[in-house]
PDB file of C-alpha atoms in Angstrom:
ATOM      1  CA  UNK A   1      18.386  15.968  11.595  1.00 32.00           C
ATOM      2  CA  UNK A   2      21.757  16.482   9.682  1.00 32.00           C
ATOM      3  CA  UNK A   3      24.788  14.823  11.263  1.00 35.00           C
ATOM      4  CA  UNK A   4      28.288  15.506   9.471  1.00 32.00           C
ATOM      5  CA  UNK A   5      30.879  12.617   9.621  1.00 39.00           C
ATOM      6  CA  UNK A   6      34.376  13.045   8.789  1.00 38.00           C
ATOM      7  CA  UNK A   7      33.692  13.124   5.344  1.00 38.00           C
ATOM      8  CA  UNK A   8      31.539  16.789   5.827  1.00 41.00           C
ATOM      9  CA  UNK A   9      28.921  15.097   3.650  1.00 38.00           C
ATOM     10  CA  UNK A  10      25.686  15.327   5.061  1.00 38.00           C
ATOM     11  CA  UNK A  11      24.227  12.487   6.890  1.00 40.00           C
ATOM     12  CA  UNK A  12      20.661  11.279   7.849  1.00 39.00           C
ATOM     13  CA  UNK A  13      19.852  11.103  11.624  1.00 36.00           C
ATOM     14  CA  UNK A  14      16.358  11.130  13.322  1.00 41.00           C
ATOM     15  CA  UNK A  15      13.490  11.277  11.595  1.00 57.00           C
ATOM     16  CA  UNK A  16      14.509   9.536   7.977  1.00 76.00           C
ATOM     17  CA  UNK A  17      13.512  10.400   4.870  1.00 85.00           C
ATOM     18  CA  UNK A  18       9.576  10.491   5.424  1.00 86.00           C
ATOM     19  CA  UNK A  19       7.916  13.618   5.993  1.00 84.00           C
ATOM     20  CA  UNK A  20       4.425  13.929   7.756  1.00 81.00           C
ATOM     21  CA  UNK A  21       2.079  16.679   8.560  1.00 80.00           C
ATOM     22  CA  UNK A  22       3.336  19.334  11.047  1.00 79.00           C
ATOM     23  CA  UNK A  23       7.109  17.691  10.385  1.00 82.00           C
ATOM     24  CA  UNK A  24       9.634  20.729   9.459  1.00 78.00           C
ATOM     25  CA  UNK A  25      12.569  20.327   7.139  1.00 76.00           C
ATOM     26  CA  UNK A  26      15.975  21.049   9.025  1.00 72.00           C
ATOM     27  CA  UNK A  27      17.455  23.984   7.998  1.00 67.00           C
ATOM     28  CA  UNK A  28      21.245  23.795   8.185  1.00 63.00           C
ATOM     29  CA  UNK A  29      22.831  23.019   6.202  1.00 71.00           C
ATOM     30  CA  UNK A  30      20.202  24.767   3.585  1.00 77.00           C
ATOM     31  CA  UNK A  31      19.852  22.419   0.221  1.00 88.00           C
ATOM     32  CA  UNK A  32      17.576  21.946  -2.144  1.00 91.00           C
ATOM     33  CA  UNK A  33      14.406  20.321  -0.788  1.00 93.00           C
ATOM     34  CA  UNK A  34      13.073  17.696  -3.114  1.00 94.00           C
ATOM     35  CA  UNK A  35       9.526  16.411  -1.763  1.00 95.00           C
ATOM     36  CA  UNK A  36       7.781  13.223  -3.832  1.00 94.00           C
ATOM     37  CA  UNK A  37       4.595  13.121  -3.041  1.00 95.00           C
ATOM     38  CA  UNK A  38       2.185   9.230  -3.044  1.00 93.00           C
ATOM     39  CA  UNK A  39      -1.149   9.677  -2.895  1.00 92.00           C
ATOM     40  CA  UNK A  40      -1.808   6.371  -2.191  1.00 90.00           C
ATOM     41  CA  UNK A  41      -5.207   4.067  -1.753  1.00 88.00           C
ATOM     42  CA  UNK A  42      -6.018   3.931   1.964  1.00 85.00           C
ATOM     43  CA  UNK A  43      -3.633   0.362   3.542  1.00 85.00           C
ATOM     44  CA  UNK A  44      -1.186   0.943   0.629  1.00 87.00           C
ATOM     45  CA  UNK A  45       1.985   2.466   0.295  1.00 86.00           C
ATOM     46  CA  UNK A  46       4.240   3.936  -2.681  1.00 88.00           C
ATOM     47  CA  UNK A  47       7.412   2.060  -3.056  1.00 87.00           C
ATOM     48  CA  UNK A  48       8.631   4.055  -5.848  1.00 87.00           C
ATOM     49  CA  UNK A  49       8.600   7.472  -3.676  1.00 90.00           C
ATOM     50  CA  UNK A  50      10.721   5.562  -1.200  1.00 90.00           C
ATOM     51  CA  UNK A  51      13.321   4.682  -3.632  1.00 89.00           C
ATOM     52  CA  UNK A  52      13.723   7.817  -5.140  1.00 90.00           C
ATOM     53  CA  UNK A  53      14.191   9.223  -2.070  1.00 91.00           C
ATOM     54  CA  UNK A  54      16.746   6.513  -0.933  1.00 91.00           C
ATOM     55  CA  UNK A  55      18.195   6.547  -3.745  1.00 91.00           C
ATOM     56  CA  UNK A  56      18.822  10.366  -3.749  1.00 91.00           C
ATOM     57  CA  UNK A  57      20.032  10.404  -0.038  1.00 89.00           C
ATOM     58  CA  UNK A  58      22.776   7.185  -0.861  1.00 90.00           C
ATOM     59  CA  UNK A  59      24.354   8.918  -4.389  1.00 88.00           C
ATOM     60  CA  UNK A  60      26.995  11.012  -2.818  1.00 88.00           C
ATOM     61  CA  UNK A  61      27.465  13.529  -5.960  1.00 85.00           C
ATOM     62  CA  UNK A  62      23.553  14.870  -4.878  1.00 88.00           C
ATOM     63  CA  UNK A  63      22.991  15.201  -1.208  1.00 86.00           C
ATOM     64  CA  UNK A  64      25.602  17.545  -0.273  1.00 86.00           C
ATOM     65  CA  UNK A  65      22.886  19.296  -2.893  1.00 88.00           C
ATOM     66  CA  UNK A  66      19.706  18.160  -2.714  1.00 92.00           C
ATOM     67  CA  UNK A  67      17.473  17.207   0.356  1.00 92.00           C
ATOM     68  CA  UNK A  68      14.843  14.499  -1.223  1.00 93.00           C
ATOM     69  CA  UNK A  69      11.927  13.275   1.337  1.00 93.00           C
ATOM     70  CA  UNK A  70       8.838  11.544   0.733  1.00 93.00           C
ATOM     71  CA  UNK A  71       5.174  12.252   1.689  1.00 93.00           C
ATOM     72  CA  UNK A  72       2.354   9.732   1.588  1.00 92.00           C
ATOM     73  CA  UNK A  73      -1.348  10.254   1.613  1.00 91.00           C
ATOM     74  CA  UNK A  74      -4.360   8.672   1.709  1.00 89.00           C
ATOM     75  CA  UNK A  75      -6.045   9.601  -1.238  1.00 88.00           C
ATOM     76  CA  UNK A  76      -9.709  11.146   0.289  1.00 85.00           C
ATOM     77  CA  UNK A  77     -11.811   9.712  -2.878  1.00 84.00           C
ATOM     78  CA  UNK A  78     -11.373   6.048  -1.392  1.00 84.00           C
ATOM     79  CA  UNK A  79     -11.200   7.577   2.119  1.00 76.00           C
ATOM     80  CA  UNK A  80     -13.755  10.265   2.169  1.00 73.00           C
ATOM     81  CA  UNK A  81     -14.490  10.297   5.960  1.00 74.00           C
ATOM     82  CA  UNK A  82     -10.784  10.125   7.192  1.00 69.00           C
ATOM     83  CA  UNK A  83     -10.696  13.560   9.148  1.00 65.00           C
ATOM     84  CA  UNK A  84      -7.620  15.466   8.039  1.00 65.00           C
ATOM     85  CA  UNK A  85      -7.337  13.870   4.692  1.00 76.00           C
ATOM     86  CA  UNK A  86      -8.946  16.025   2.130  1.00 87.00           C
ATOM     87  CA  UNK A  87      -6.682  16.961  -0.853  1.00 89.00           C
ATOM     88  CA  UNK A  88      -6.853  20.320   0.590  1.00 91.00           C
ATOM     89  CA  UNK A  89      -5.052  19.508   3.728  1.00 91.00           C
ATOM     90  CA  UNK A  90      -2.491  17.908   1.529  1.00 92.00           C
ATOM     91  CA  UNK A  91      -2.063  21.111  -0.068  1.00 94.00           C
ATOM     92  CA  UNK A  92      -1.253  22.833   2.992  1.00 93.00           C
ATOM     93  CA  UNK A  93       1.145  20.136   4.419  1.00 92.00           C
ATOM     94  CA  UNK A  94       2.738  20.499   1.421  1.00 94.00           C
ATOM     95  CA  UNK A  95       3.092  24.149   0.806  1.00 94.00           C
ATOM     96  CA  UNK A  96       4.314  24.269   4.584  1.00 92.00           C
ATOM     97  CA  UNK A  97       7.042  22.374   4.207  1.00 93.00           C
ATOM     98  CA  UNK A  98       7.570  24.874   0.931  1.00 93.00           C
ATOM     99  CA  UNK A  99      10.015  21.985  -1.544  1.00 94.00           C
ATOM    100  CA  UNK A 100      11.853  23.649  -4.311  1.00 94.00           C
ATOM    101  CA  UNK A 101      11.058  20.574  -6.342  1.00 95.00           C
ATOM    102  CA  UNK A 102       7.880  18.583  -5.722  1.00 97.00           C
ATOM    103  CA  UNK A 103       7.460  15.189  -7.370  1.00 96.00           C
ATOM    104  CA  UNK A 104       4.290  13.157  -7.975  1.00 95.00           C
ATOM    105  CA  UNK A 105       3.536   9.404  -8.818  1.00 92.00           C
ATOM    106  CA  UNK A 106       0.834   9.584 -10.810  1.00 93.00           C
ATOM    107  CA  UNK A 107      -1.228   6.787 -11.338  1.00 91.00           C
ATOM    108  CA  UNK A 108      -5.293   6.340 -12.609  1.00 90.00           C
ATOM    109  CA  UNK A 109      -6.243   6.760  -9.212  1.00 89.00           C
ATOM    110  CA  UNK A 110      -4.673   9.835  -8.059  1.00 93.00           C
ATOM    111  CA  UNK A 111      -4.170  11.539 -11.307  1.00 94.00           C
ATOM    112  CA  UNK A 112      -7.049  14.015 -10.656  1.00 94.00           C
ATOM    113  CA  UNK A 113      -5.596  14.790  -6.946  1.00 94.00           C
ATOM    114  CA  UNK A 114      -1.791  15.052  -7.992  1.00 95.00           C
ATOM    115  CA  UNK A 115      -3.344  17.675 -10.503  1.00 96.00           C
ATOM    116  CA  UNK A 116      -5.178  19.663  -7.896  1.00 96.00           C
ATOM    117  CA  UNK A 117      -2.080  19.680  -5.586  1.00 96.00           C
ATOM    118  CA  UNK A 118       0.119  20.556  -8.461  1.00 97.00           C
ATOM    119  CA  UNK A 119      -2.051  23.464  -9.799  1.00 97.00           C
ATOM    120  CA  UNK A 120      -2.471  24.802  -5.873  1.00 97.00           C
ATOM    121  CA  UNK A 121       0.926  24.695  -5.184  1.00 97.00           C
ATOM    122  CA  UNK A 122       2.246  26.402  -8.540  1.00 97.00           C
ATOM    123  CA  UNK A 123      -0.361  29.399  -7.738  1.00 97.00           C
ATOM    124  CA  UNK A 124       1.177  29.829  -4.188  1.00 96.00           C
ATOM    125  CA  UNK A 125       4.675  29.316  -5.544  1.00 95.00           C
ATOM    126  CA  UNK A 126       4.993  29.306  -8.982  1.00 93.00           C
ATOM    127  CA  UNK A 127       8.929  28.450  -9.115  1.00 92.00           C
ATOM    128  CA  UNK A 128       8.247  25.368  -7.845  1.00 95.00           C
ATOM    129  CA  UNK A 129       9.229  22.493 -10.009  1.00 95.00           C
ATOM    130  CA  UNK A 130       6.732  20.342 -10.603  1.00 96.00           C
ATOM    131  CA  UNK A 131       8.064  16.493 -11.617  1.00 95.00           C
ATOM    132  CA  UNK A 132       5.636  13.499 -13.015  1.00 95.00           C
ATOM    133  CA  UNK A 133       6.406   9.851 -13.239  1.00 92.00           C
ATOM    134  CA  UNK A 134       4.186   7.006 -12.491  1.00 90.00           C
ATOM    135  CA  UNK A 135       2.175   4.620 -14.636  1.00 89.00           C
ATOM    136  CA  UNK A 136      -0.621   7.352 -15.793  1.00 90.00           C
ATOM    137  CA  UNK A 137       2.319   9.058 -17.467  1.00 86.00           C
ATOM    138  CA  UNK A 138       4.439   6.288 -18.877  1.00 87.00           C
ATOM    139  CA  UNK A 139       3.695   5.559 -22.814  1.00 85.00           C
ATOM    140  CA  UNK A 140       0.585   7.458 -22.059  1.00 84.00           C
ATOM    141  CA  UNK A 141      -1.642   8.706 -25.121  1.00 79.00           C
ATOM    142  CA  UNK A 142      -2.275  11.962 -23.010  1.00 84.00           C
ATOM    143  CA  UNK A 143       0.468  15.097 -23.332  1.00 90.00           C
ATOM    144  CA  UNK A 144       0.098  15.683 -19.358  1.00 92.00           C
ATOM    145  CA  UNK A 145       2.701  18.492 -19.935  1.00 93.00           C
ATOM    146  CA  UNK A 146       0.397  20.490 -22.898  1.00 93.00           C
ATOM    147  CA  UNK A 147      -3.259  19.435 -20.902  1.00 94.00           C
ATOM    148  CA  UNK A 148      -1.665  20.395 -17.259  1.00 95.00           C
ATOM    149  CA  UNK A 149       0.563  23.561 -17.196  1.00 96.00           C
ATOM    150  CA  UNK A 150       1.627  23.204 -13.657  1.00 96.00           C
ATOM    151  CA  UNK A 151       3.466  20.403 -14.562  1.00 96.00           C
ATOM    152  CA  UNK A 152       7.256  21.231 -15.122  1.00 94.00           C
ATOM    153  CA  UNK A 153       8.621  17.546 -16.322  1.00 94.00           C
ATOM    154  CA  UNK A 154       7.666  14.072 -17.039  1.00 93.00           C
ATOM    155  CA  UNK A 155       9.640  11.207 -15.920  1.00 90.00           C
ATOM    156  CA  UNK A 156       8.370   8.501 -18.536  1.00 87.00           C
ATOM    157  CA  UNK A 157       9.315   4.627 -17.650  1.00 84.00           C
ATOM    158  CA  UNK A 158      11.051   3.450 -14.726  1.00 82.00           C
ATOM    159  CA  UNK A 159      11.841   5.978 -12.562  1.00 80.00           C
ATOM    160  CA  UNK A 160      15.402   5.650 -10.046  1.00 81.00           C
ATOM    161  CA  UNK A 161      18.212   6.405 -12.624  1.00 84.00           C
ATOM    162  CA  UNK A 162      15.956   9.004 -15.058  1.00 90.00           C
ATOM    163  CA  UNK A 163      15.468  10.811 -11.496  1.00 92.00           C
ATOM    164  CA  UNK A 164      19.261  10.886 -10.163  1.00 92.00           C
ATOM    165  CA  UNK A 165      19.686  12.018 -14.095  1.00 91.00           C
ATOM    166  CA  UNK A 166      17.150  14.713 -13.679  1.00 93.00           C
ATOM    167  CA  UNK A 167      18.768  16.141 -10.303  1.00 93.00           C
ATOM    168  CA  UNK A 168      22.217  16.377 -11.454  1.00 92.00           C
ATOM    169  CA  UNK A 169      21.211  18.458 -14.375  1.00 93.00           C
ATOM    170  CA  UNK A 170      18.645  20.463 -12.218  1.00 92.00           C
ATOM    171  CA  UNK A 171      19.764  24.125 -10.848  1.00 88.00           C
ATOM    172  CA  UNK A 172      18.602  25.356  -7.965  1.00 81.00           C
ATOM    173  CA  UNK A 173      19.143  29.320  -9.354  1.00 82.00           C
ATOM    174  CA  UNK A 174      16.650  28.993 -12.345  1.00 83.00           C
ATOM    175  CA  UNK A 175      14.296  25.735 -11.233  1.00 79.00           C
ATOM    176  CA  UNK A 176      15.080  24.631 -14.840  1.00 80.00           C
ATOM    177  CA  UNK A 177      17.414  21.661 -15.903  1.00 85.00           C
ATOM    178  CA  UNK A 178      20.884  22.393 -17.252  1.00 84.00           C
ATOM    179  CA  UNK A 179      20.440  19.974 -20.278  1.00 72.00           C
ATOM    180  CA  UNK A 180      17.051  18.742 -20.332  1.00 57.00           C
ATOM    181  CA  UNK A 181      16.729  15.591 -22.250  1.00 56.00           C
TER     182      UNK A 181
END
């Protein structure tokens, strides 16, 4: 939930910045909902998604803008048995909560799952802006933006300030950054 302080900027309150299944954004004051997605070995968890997210929430020029949470998931090819898990459900969770801008860290493990969610969620919305960082995409031999169409940008190298970077160019009117670098 969305408090306002004296300032009118908007404030967290209740539920943080993590997003789970069945969780709803709040809608008022309606910004630009960012969602970076971990698909994550079962027992581990994504630091760099929690970052970006924090990092988002505490620059004061972007979140009377933007709206960035985070979404974890156990990746079902290490998990195969967890009920609710499949990259399928994933996909739902994640077109549910229906982000403007949906960001993946994409590593050897999860590269083949960020790629299905990424290709299911451009055919059910296909403005959605699909961001890429992670170690499978950093100095990589591979042109993930040529061999995977539903991938809008690449974030190459450390993430936190190319990301802030990436927002404040970003508008929300044509999914498409102002001065893409």
């Amino acid at each position: 939930m969305l408090n306002m302080e004296e300032t009118d900027t908007p404030q967290l309150s209740g539920k943080g910045l993590e997003l789970r299944s069945g969780d709803t954004w709040d809608e008022a004051p309606r910004r630009v909902r960012g969602l970076l997605v971990a698909i994550n070995i079962p027992g581990y968890y994504s630091l760099p998604v929690r970052i970006l997210a924090l990092r988002a929430h505490s620059t004061p020029d972007l979140v009377e803008n933007f709206d960035v949470r985070y979404l974890e998931w156990d990746n079902p090819k290490y998990a195969p048995d967890a009920p609710g898990k499949r990259i399928e459900d994933l996909l739902e969770v994640v077109a549910q909560l229906d982000p403007d801008i949906l960001g993946f860290s994409m590593n050897i493990w999860n590269r083949d799952a960020c790629i299905q969610v990424a290709r299911g969620m451009k055919a059910r919305k296909a403005n959605v802006c699909v961001l890429v960082g992670g170690q499978e995409v950093t100095n990589s031999v591979q042109d993930y933006l040529q061999m995977v169409p539903a991938f809008d940008y690449l974030i190459d190298g450390e993430g936190e300030l190319p990301f802030i970077d990436f927002l404040t160019a970003f508008d929300a009117a044509t999914n498409q950054l102002v001065q893409p670098e």
